[in-house]
Amino acid sequence: MPRRGVRAAQRGVLGVGAAAWLVWSRLVVAAAAWALRGLQRLLRGVARAGGAEQPESWECSADHRVYRGREPDPQLLTVRTAPHAFQPAPAPASAPLTPPSVAWQVDLGRLAEESAYFQALARSGMQEAVARQLELPHVSSGAFHAILEFVFTGHFAVGVEELLSAVQAASYLQVPAFLARCWPALNAHLSPHNCLTLLRFAEAIGCPEMRAELCRFLSTELLELAPITRDLASVLREELAQLRECGPLQLCLLRKENLGIQPGPEMQALRGLYHLPLGRVGTWHRASTLPFQAEKWSFSAAQLLNYLFLIGGYREPRGTRGFTFRMAAFRYNPLANRWQPTAPLLKRRRHFSTAVRAAHLCHWRLVSGLASGARREHSTVRSCGALRPLA
């Protein structure tokens, strides 16, 4: 893991695809360094066992830091990366405080096949490419070893503690296949406690792929993470809301009111939420079960932010023979296939309607009757209310 995060300017050679990395500001670099140091501790699942760590073979032997491609006699490039934390023996008192960098011998042609950075280097004809010497002092040696193992052997092995430095290095070196293997490991450790810190880290190091993964996590649980997402910038909240609308369309079907059918097999079928894929061949299938147990219920439904809201109530037993009407409201998240309770109406309602207006759920009750001295029907709004889920 780098000790100082990313630096304001990167030495070495970059092609057109990597040139944008040379203009990072000091503020962004400082933020990335702070986030990286904090997330090293945050993503540790368990503490290391006591005693000294055993070094890996590449840490002790230069022969294990040579990577050759398919060519029988390739021209090797010497790459020097950040000093590694492991020290095989105590340094003498006169030794410099900064340990030496780690040298690697790698086949540039094979690296160029997987990395846009090394591809630009191979085609540049600049001094580093001609001299076959490249300095990457900001790249973690452990992360670079993981990338080399993946490129030359196809083996992906990145521990939790090295994950963020590996993402940072692979993003800088532009190794998309390696980055794609990092996301399952990252998603396994995402939580409401670290997602915003990780999002800031992704923005600080300029990794759009990592940012997309984190935005996908936040959008999937947009309302479940309302204590976090409601304080985000309005532009980001709008982006997360739009992400929820991406993907295949489905038609939803449920019975919002049941006042007559008695318990039995037919009742169980009515208590389902059914989906039908649109735009492709498909059939109705039961996606979920209504989140309550009752013989009679009355709800109104509306869709907001790609959540399905049920607002109303149901009858439940009271005492030995009596019943009472319980006010209830639920929301269904199709991306997570999960129901959750939400704020019910303040007063008992039946035969009311629900609609969406400006990110609010609005409900009103219509009462129909005959106007005095006339034979025409009319409707009047007796009550109305509104709920803003993301507030």
PDB file of N, CA and C in Angstrom, residues 52-135:
ATOM      1  N   ALA A  52       5.766 -12.459  13.629  1.00  0.00           N
ATOM      2  CA  ALA A  52       6.247 -11.846  12.402  1.00  0.00           C
ATOM      3  C   ALA A  52       5.614 -12.522  11.187  1.00  0.00           C
ATOM      4  N   GLU A  53       5.401 -11.746  10.164  1.00  0.00           N
ATOM      5  CA  GLU A  53       4.852 -12.276   8.921  1.00  0.00           C
ATOM      6  C   GLU A  53       5.944 -12.966   8.120  1.00  0.00           C
ATOM      7  N   GLN A  54       5.520 -14.017   7.425  1.00  0.00           N
ATOM      8  CA  GLN A  54       6.451 -14.696   6.535  1.00  0.00           C
ATOM      9  C   GLN A  54       6.434 -14.013   5.179  1.00  0.00           C
ATOM     10  N   PRO A  55       7.596 -13.629   4.663  1.00  0.00           N
ATOM     11  CA  PRO A  55       7.628 -12.940   3.365  1.00  0.00           C
ATOM     12  C   PRO A  55       7.298 -13.894   2.229  1.00  0.00           C
ATOM     13  N   GLU A  56       6.789 -13.324   1.144  1.00  0.00           N
ATOM     14  CA  GLU A  56       6.561 -14.110  -0.062  1.00  0.00           C
ATOM     15  C   GLU A  56       7.867 -14.231  -0.837  1.00  0.00           C
ATOM     16  N   SER A  57       7.875 -15.159  -1.783  1.00  0.00           N
ATOM     17  CA  SER A  57       9.118 -15.452  -2.505  1.00  0.00           C
ATOM     18  C   SER A  57       9.623 -14.238  -3.277  1.00  0.00           C
ATOM     19  N   TRP A  58       8.717 -13.448  -3.863  1.00  0.00           N
ATOM     20  CA  TRP A  58       9.156 -12.308  -4.660  1.00  0.00           C
ATOM     21  C   TRP A  58       9.770 -11.217  -3.804  1.00  0.00           C
ATOM     22  N   GLU A  59       9.476 -11.213  -2.513  1.00  0.00           N
ATOM     23  CA  GLU A  59      10.043 -10.207  -1.617  1.00  0.00           C
ATOM     24  C   GLU A  59      11.495 -10.501  -1.280  1.00  0.00           C
ATOM     25  N   CYS A  60      11.867 -11.767  -1.386  1.00  0.00           N
ATOM     26  CA  CYS A  60      13.215 -12.164  -0.975  1.00  0.00           C
ATOM     27  C   CYS A  60      14.164 -12.416  -2.138  1.00  0.00           C
ATOM     28  N   SER A  61      13.614 -12.761  -3.302  1.00  0.00           N
ATOM     29  CA  SER A  61      14.472 -13.159  -4.407  1.00  0.00           C
ATOM     30  C   SER A  61      14.135 -12.356  -5.658  1.00  0.00           C
ATOM     31  N   ALA A  62      15.178 -11.782  -6.273  1.00  0.00           N
ATOM     32  CA  ALA A  62      14.979 -11.036  -7.517  1.00  0.00           C
ATOM     33  C   ALA A  62      14.572 -11.947  -8.667  1.00  0.00           C
ATOM     34  N   ASP A  63      14.920 -13.229  -8.579  1.00  0.00           N
ATOM     35  CA  ASP A  63      14.552 -14.168  -9.642  1.00  0.00           C
ATOM     36  C   ASP A  63      13.032 -14.331  -9.730  1.00  0.00           C
ATOM     37  N   HIS A  64      12.333 -14.134  -8.638  1.00  0.00           N
ATOM     38  CA  HIS A  64      10.881 -14.262  -8.626  1.00  0.00           C
ATOM     39  C   HIS A  64      10.195 -12.956  -9.024  1.00  0.00           C
ATOM     40  N   ARG A  65      10.977 -11.978  -9.416  1.00  0.00           N
ATOM     41  CA  ARG A  65      10.403 -10.715  -9.900  1.00  0.00           C
ATOM     42  C   ARG A  65      10.686 -10.534 -11.393  1.00  0.00           C
ATOM     43  N   VAL A  66      10.891 -11.629 -12.087  1.00  0.00           N
ATOM     44  CA  VAL A  66      11.105 -11.626 -13.534  1.00  0.00           C
ATOM     45  C   VAL A  66       9.883 -12.271 -14.195  1.00  0.00           C
ATOM     46  N   TYR A  67       9.274 -11.556 -15.127  1.00  0.00           N
ATOM     47  CA  TYR A  67       8.076 -12.050 -15.803  1.00  0.00           C
ATOM     48  C   TYR A  67       8.299 -11.970 -17.311  1.00  0.00           C
ATOM     49  N   ARG A  68       8.277 -13.150 -17.935  1.00  0.00           N
ATOM     50  CA  ARG A  68       8.484 -13.250 -19.371  1.00  0.00           C
ATOM     51  C   ARG A  68       7.177 -13.669 -20.036  1.00  0.00           C
ATOM     52  N   GLY A  69       6.958 -13.152 -21.237  1.00  0.00           N
ATOM     53  CA  GLY A  69       5.750 -13.485 -21.969  1.00  0.00           C
ATOM     54  C   GLY A  69       5.933 -14.716 -22.840  1.00  0.00           C
ATOM     55  N   ARG A  70       5.205 -14.743 -23.944  1.00  0.00           N
ATOM     56  CA  ARG A  70       5.236 -15.897 -24.833  1.00  0.00           C
ATOM     57  C   ARG A  70       6.458 -15.897 -25.754  1.00  0.00           C
ATOM     58  N   GLU A  71       7.083 -14.745 -25.941  1.00  0.00           N
ATOM     59  CA  GLU A  71       8.252 -14.678 -26.820  1.00  0.00           C
ATOM     60  C   GLU A  71       9.436 -15.431 -26.194  1.00  0.00           C
ATOM     61  N   PRO A  72      10.229 -16.131 -26.992  1.00  0.00           N
ATOM     62  CA  PRO A  72      11.338 -16.909 -26.425  1.00  0.00           C
ATOM     63  C   PRO A  72      12.428 -16.043 -25.805  1.00  0.00           C
ATOM     64  N   ASP A  73      12.706 -14.888 -26.389  1.00  0.00           N
ATOM     65  CA  ASP A  73      13.766 -14.018 -25.857  1.00  0.00           C
ATOM     66  C   ASP A  73      13.289 -12.567 -25.878  1.00  0.00           C
ATOM     67  N   PRO A  74      12.376 -12.218 -24.985  1.00  0.00           N
ATOM     68  CA  PRO A  74      11.816 -10.858 -25.011  1.00  0.00           C
ATOM     69  C   PRO A  74      12.793  -9.850 -24.436  1.00  0.00           C
ATOM     70  N   GLN A  75      12.620  -8.612 -24.854  1.00  0.00           N
ATOM     71  CA  GLN A  75      13.381  -7.513 -24.259  1.00  0.00           C
ATOM     72  C   GLN A  75      12.647  -7.064 -23.002  1.00  0.00           C
ATOM     73  N   LEU A  76      13.332  -7.176 -21.889  1.00  0.00           N
ATOM     74  CA  LEU A  76      12.679  -6.922 -20.611  1.00  0.00           C
ATOM     75  C   LEU A  76      12.802  -5.448 -20.221  1.00  0.00           C
ATOM     76  N   LEU A  77      11.770  -4.972 -19.587  1.00  0.00           N
ATOM     77  CA  LEU A  77      11.727  -3.608 -19.062  1.00  0.00           C
ATOM     78  C   LEU A  77      11.917  -3.663 -17.553  1.00  0.00           C
ATOM     79  N   THR A  78      12.802  -2.831 -17.039  1.00  0.00           N
ATOM     80  CA  THR A  78      13.002  -2.743 -15.590  1.00  0.00           C
ATOM     81  C   THR A  78      12.048  -1.704 -15.023  1.00  0.00           C
ATOM     82  N   VAL A  79      11.195  -2.142 -14.109  1.00  0.00           N
ATOM     83  CA  VAL A  79      10.219  -1.263 -13.468  1.00  0.00           C
ATOM     84  C   VAL A  79      10.533  -1.214 -11.984  1.00  0.00           C
ATOM     85  N   ARG A  80      10.643  -0.022 -11.451  1.00  0.00           N
ATOM     86  CA  ARG A  80      10.895   0.141 -10.019  1.00  0.00           C
ATOM     87  C   ARG A  80       9.644   0.715  -9.360  1.00  0.00           C
ATOM     88  N   THR A  81       9.154   0.001  -8.351  1.00  0.00           N
ATOM     89  CA  THR A  81       7.932   0.396  -7.656  1.00  0.00           C
ATOM     90  C   THR A  81       8.252   0.811  -6.233  1.00  0.00           C
ATOM     91  N   ALA A  82       7.221   1.195  -5.508  1.00  0.00           N
ATOM     92  CA  ALA A  82       7.386   1.723  -4.156  1.00  0.00           C
ATOM     93  C   ALA A  82       8.036   0.691  -3.246  1.00  0.00           C
ATOM     94  N   PRO A  83       8.818   1.143  -2.272  1.00  0.00           N
ATOM     95  CA  PRO A  83       9.428   0.210  -1.313  1.00  0.00           C
ATOM     96  C   PRO A  83       8.354  -0.619  -0.623  1.00  0.00           C
ATOM     97  N   HIS A  84       8.680  -1.898  -0.390  1.00  0.00           N
ATOM     98  CA  HIS A  84       7.721  -2.786   0.254  1.00  0.00           C
ATOM     99  C   HIS A  84       7.902  -2.727   1.760  1.00  0.00           C
ATOM    100  N   ALA A  85       6.810  -3.013   2.482  1.00  0.00           N
ATOM    101  CA  ALA A  85       6.843  -2.892   3.940  1.00  0.00           C
ATOM    102  C   ALA A  85       7.751  -3.938   4.570  1.00  0.00           C
ATOM    103  N   PHE A  86       7.861  -5.100   3.943  1.00  0.00           N
ATOM    104  CA  PHE A  86       8.655  -6.170   4.547  1.00  0.00           C
ATOM    105  C   PHE A  86      10.145  -5.888   4.436  1.00  0.00           C
ATOM    106  N   GLN A  87      10.838  -6.044   5.545  1.00  0.00           N
ATOM    107  CA  GLN A  87      12.292  -5.899   5.562  1.00  0.00           C
ATOM    108  C   GLN A  87      12.883  -7.229   6.035  1.00  0.00           C
ATOM    109  N   PRO A  88      13.651  -7.925   5.223  1.00  0.00           N
ATOM    110  CA  PRO A  88      14.159  -9.236   5.617  1.00  0.00           C
ATOM    111  C   PRO A  88      15.141  -9.199   6.775  1.00  0.00           C
ATOM    112  N   ALA A  89      15.804  -8.067   7.000  1.00  0.00           N
ATOM    113  CA  ALA A  89      16.767  -7.972   8.093  1.00  0.00           C
ATOM    114  C   ALA A  89      16.816  -6.529   8.560  1.00  0.00           C
ATOM    115  N   PRO A  90      17.131  -6.317   9.869  1.00  0.00           N
ATOM    116  CA  PRO A  90      17.229  -4.940  10.352  1.00  0.00           C
ATOM    117  C   PRO A  90      18.293  -4.162   9.598  1.00  0.00           C
ATOM    118  N   ALA A  91      17.963  -2.926   9.229  1.00  0.00           N
ATOM    119  CA  ALA A  91      18.905  -2.085   8.494  1.00  0.00           C
ATOM    120  C   ALA A  91      19.924  -1.511   9.461  1.00  0.00           C
ATOM    121  N   PRO A  92      21.184  -1.345   9.061  1.00  0.00           N
ATOM    122  CA  PRO A  92      22.183  -0.733   9.937  1.00  0.00           C
ATOM    123  C   PRO A  92      21.840   0.716  10.230  1.00  0.00           C
ATOM    124  N   ALA A  93      22.463   1.246  11.259  1.00  0.00           N
ATOM    125  CA  ALA A  93      22.133   2.607  11.701  1.00  0.00           C
ATOM    126  C   ALA A  93      22.482   3.642  10.658  1.00  0.00           C
ATOM    127  N   SER A  94      23.488   3.343   9.846  1.00  0.00           N
ATOM    128  CA  SER A  94      23.912   4.313   8.840  1.00  0.00           C
ATOM    129  C   SER A  94      23.084   4.266   7.564  1.00  0.00           C
ATOM    130  N   ALA A  95      22.170   3.306   7.470  1.00  0.00           N
ATOM    131  CA  ALA A  95      21.374   3.162   6.243  1.00  0.00           C
ATOM    132  C   ALA A  95      20.389   4.310   6.138  1.00  0.00           C
ATOM    133  N   PRO A  96      19.979   4.680   4.935  1.00  0.00           N
ATOM    134  CA  PRO A  96      18.995   5.758   4.779  1.00  0.00           C
ATOM    135  C   PRO A  96      17.645   5.346   5.341  1.00  0.00           C
ATOM    136  N   LEU A  97      16.852   6.343   5.726  1.00  0.00           N
ATOM    137  CA  LEU A  97      15.551   6.076   6.318  1.00  0.00           C
ATOM    138  C   LEU A  97      14.581   5.494   5.301  1.00  0.00           C
ATOM    139  N   THR A  98      14.682   5.891   4.049  1.00  0.00           N
ATOM    140  CA  THR A  98      13.780   5.393   3.016  1.00  0.00           C
ATOM    141  C   THR A  98      14.341   4.109   2.419  1.00  0.00           C
ATOM    142  N   PRO A  99      13.631   2.981   2.500  1.00  0.00           N
ATOM    143  CA  PRO A  99      14.139   1.736   1.940  1.00  0.00           C
ATOM    144  C   PRO A  99      14.193   1.820   0.426  1.00  0.00           C
ATOM    145  N   PRO A 100      15.021   0.988  -0.196  1.00  0.00           N
ATOM    146  CA  PRO A 100      15.159   1.045  -1.656  1.00  0.00           C
ATOM    147  C   PRO A 100      13.884   0.575  -2.343  1.00  0.00           C
ATOM    148  N   SER A 101      13.719   1.030  -3.583  1.00  0.00           N
ATOM    149  CA  SER A 101      12.572   0.602  -4.367  1.00  0.00           C
ATOM    150  C   SER A 101      12.738  -0.851  -4.783  1.00  0.00           C
ATOM    151  N   VAL A 102      11.634  -1.438  -5.250  1.00  0.00           N
ATOM    152  CA  VAL A 102      11.637  -2.841  -5.668  1.00  0.00           C
ATOM    153  C   VAL A 102      11.732  -2.886  -7.183  1.00  0.00           C
ATOM    154  N   ALA A 103      12.683  -3.657  -7.711  1.00  0.00           N
ATOM    155  CA  ALA A 103      12.926  -3.743  -9.151  1.00  0.00           C
ATOM    156  C   ALA A 103      12.282  -4.994  -9.716  1.00  0.00           C
ATOM    157  N   TRP A 104      11.638  -4.848 -10.854  1.00  0.00           N
ATOM    158  CA  TRP A 104      10.983  -5.944 -11.567  1.00  0.00           C
ATOM    159  C   TRP A 104      11.524  -5.990 -12.993  1.00  0.00           C
ATOM    160  N   GLN A 105      11.629  -7.188 -13.551  1.00  0.00           N
ATOM    161  CA  GLN A 105      11.989  -7.391 -14.944  1.00  0.00           C
ATOM    162  C   GLN A 105      10.759  -7.965 -15.644  1.00  0.00           C
ATOM    163  N   VAL A 106      10.171  -7.201 -16.578  1.00  0.00           N
ATOM    164  CA  VAL A 106       8.895  -7.610 -17.174  1.00  0.00           C
ATOM    165  C   VAL A 106       8.964  -7.484 -18.690  1.00  0.00           C
ATOM    166  N   ASP A 107       8.186  -8.310 -19.347  1.00  0.00           N
ATOM    167  CA  ASP A 107       8.061  -8.289 -20.806  1.00  0.00           C
ATOM    168  C   ASP A 107       7.102  -7.159 -21.178  1.00  0.00           C
ATOM    169  N   LEU A 108       7.619  -6.095 -21.768  1.00  0.00           N
ATOM    170  CA  LEU A 108       6.808  -4.926 -22.101  1.00  0.00           C
ATOM    171  C   LEU A 108       5.720  -5.277 -23.115  1.00  0.00           C
ATOM    172  N   GLY A 109       6.051  -6.133 -24.090  1.00  0.00           N
ATOM    173  CA  GLY A 109       5.069  -6.489 -25.105  1.00  0.00           C
ATOM    174  C   GLY A 109       3.845  -7.162 -24.516  1.00  0.00           C
ATOM    175  N   ARG A 110       4.050  -8.064 -23.565  1.00  0.00           N
ATOM    176  CA  ARG A 110       2.909  -8.749 -22.938  1.00  0.00           C
ATOM    177  C   ARG A 110       2.111  -7.784 -22.066  1.00  0.00           C
ATOM    178  N   LEU A 111       2.773  -6.928 -21.343  1.00  0.00           N
ATOM    179  CA  LEU A 111       2.062  -5.943 -20.525  1.00  0.00           C
ATOM    180  C   LEU A 111       1.244  -4.996 -21.395  1.00  0.00           C
ATOM    181  N   ALA A 112       1.787  -4.636 -22.549  1.00  0.00           N
ATOM    182  CA  ALA A 112       1.085  -3.706 -23.440  1.00  0.00           C
ATOM    183  C   ALA A 112      -0.217  -4.296 -23.963  1.00  0.00           C
ATOM    184  N   GLU A 113      -0.331  -5.625 -23.981  1.00  0.00           N
ATOM    185  CA  GLU A 113      -1.565  -6.257 -24.442  1.00  0.00           C
ATOM    186  C   GLU A 113      -2.713  -6.064 -23.447  1.00  0.00           C
ATOM    187  N   GLU A 114      -2.396  -5.870 -22.181  1.00  0.00           N
ATOM    188  CA  GLU A 114      -3.421  -5.758 -21.149  1.00  0.00           C
ATOM    189  C   GLU A 114      -3.531  -4.355 -20.559  1.00  0.00           C
ATOM    190  N   SER A 115      -2.511  -3.539 -20.739  1.00  0.00           N
ATOM    191  CA  SER A 115      -2.460  -2.229 -20.092  1.00  0.00           C
ATOM    192  C   SER A 115      -2.301  -1.132 -21.134  1.00  0.00           C
ATOM    193  N   ALA A 116      -3.240  -0.177 -21.146  1.00  0.00           N
ATOM    194  CA  ALA A 116      -3.135   0.960 -22.059  1.00  0.00           C
ATOM    195  C   ALA A 116      -1.937   1.835 -21.706  1.00  0.00           C
ATOM    196  N   TYR A 117      -1.581   1.882 -20.425  1.00  0.00           N
ATOM    197  CA  TYR A 117      -0.415   2.664 -19.996  1.00  0.00           C
ATOM    198  C   TYR A 117       0.850   2.118 -20.649  1.00  0.00           C
ATOM    199  N   PHE A 118       1.082   0.808 -20.538  1.00  0.00           N
ATOM    200  CA  PHE A 118       2.295   0.216 -21.099  1.00  0.00           C
ATOM    201  C   PHE A 118       2.220   0.157 -22.619  1.00  0.00           C
ATOM    202  N   GLN A 119       1.028   0.104 -23.163  1.00  0.00           N
ATOM    203  CA  GLN A 119       0.893   0.169 -24.616  1.00  0.00           C
ATOM    204  C   GLN A 119       1.353   1.532 -25.137  1.00  0.00           C
ATOM    205  N   ALA A 120       0.946   2.600 -24.425  1.00  0.00           N
ATOM    206  CA  ALA A 120       1.394   3.938 -24.812  1.00  0.00           C
ATOM    207  C   ALA A 120       2.899   4.086 -24.630  1.00  0.00           C
ATOM    208  N   LEU A 121       3.430   3.479 -23.572  1.00  0.00           N
ATOM    209  CA  LEU A 121       4.873   3.528 -23.343  1.00  0.00           C
ATOM    210  C   LEU A 121       5.631   2.823 -24.468  1.00  0.00           C
ATOM    211  N   ALA A 122       5.151   1.666 -24.885  1.00  0.00           N
ATOM    212  CA  ALA A 122       5.841   0.894 -25.920  1.00  0.00           C
ATOM    213  C   ALA A 122       5.850   1.619 -27.255  1.00  0.00           C
ATOM    214  N   ARG A 123       4.812   2.416 -27.510  1.00  0.00           N
ATOM    215  CA  ARG A 123       4.709   3.101 -28.797  1.00  0.00           C
ATOM    216  C   ARG A 123       5.304   4.505 -28.776  1.00  0.00           C
ATOM    217  N   SER A 124       5.691   4.989 -27.592  1.00  0.00           N
ATOM    218  CA  SER A 124       6.072   6.393 -27.475  1.00  0.00           C
ATOM    219  C   SER A 124       7.448   6.695 -28.041  1.00  0.00           C
ATOM    220  N   GLY A 125       8.384   5.761 -27.917  1.00  0.00           N
ATOM    221  CA  GLY A 125       9.749   6.021 -28.347  1.00  0.00           C
ATOM    222  C   GLY A 125      10.473   7.014 -27.455  1.00  0.00           C
ATOM    223  N   MET A 126       9.977   7.236 -26.251  1.00  0.00           N
ATOM    224  CA  MET A 126      10.599   8.194 -25.340  1.00  0.00           C
ATOM    225  C   MET A 126      11.728   7.526 -24.562  1.00  0.00           C
ATOM    226  N   GLN A 127      12.360   8.298 -23.696  1.00  0.00           N
ATOM    227  CA  GLN A 127      13.592   7.862 -23.059  1.00  0.00           C
ATOM    228  C   GLN A 127      13.394   6.594 -22.237  1.00  0.00           C
ATOM    229  N   GLU A 128      12.308   6.524 -21.483  1.00  0.00           N
ATOM    230  CA  GLU A 128      12.076   5.354 -20.634  1.00  0.00           C
ATOM    231  C   GLU A 128      11.927   4.089 -21.471  1.00  0.00           C
ATOM    232  N   ALA A 129      11.245   4.201 -22.621  1.00  0.00           N
ATOM    233  CA  ALA A 129      11.066   3.035 -23.479  1.00  0.00           C
ATOM    234  C   ALA A 129      12.389   2.619 -24.121  1.00  0.00           C
ATOM    235  N   VAL A 130      13.202   3.613 -24.514  1.00  0.00           N
ATOM    236  CA  VAL A 130      14.484   3.300 -25.155  1.00  0.00           C
ATOM    237  C   VAL A 130      15.458   2.711 -24.150  1.00  0.00           C
ATOM    238  N   ALA A 131      15.531   3.328 -22.962  1.00  0.00           N
ATOM    239  CA  ALA A 131      16.472   2.858 -21.938  1.00  0.00           C
ATOM    240  C   ALA A 131      15.964   1.633 -21.198  1.00  0.00           C
ATOM    241  N   ARG A 132      14.719   1.265 -21.399  1.00  0.00           N
ATOM    242  CA  ARG A 132      14.113   0.124 -20.717  1.00  0.00           C
ATOM    243  C   ARG A 132      14.183   0.270 -19.198  1.00  0.00           C
ATOM    244  N   GLN A 133      13.944   1.488 -18.729  1.00  0.00           N
ATOM    245  CA  GLN A 133      13.950   1.790 -17.299  1.00  0.00           C
ATOM    246  C   GLN A 133      12.734   2.658 -16.998  1.00  0.00           C
ATOM    247  N   LEU A 134      11.923   2.236 -16.031  1.00  0.00           N
ATOM    248  CA  LEU A 134      10.715   2.984 -15.690  1.00  0.00           C
ATOM    249  C   LEU A 134      10.572   3.069 -14.184  1.00  0.00           C
ATOM    250  N   GLU A 135      10.343   4.282 -13.694  1.00  0.00           N
ATOM    251  CA  GLU A 135      10.147   4.510 -12.257  1.00  0.00           C
ATOM    252  C   GLU A 135       8.648   4.707 -11.977  1.00  0.00           C
TER     253      GLU A 135
END
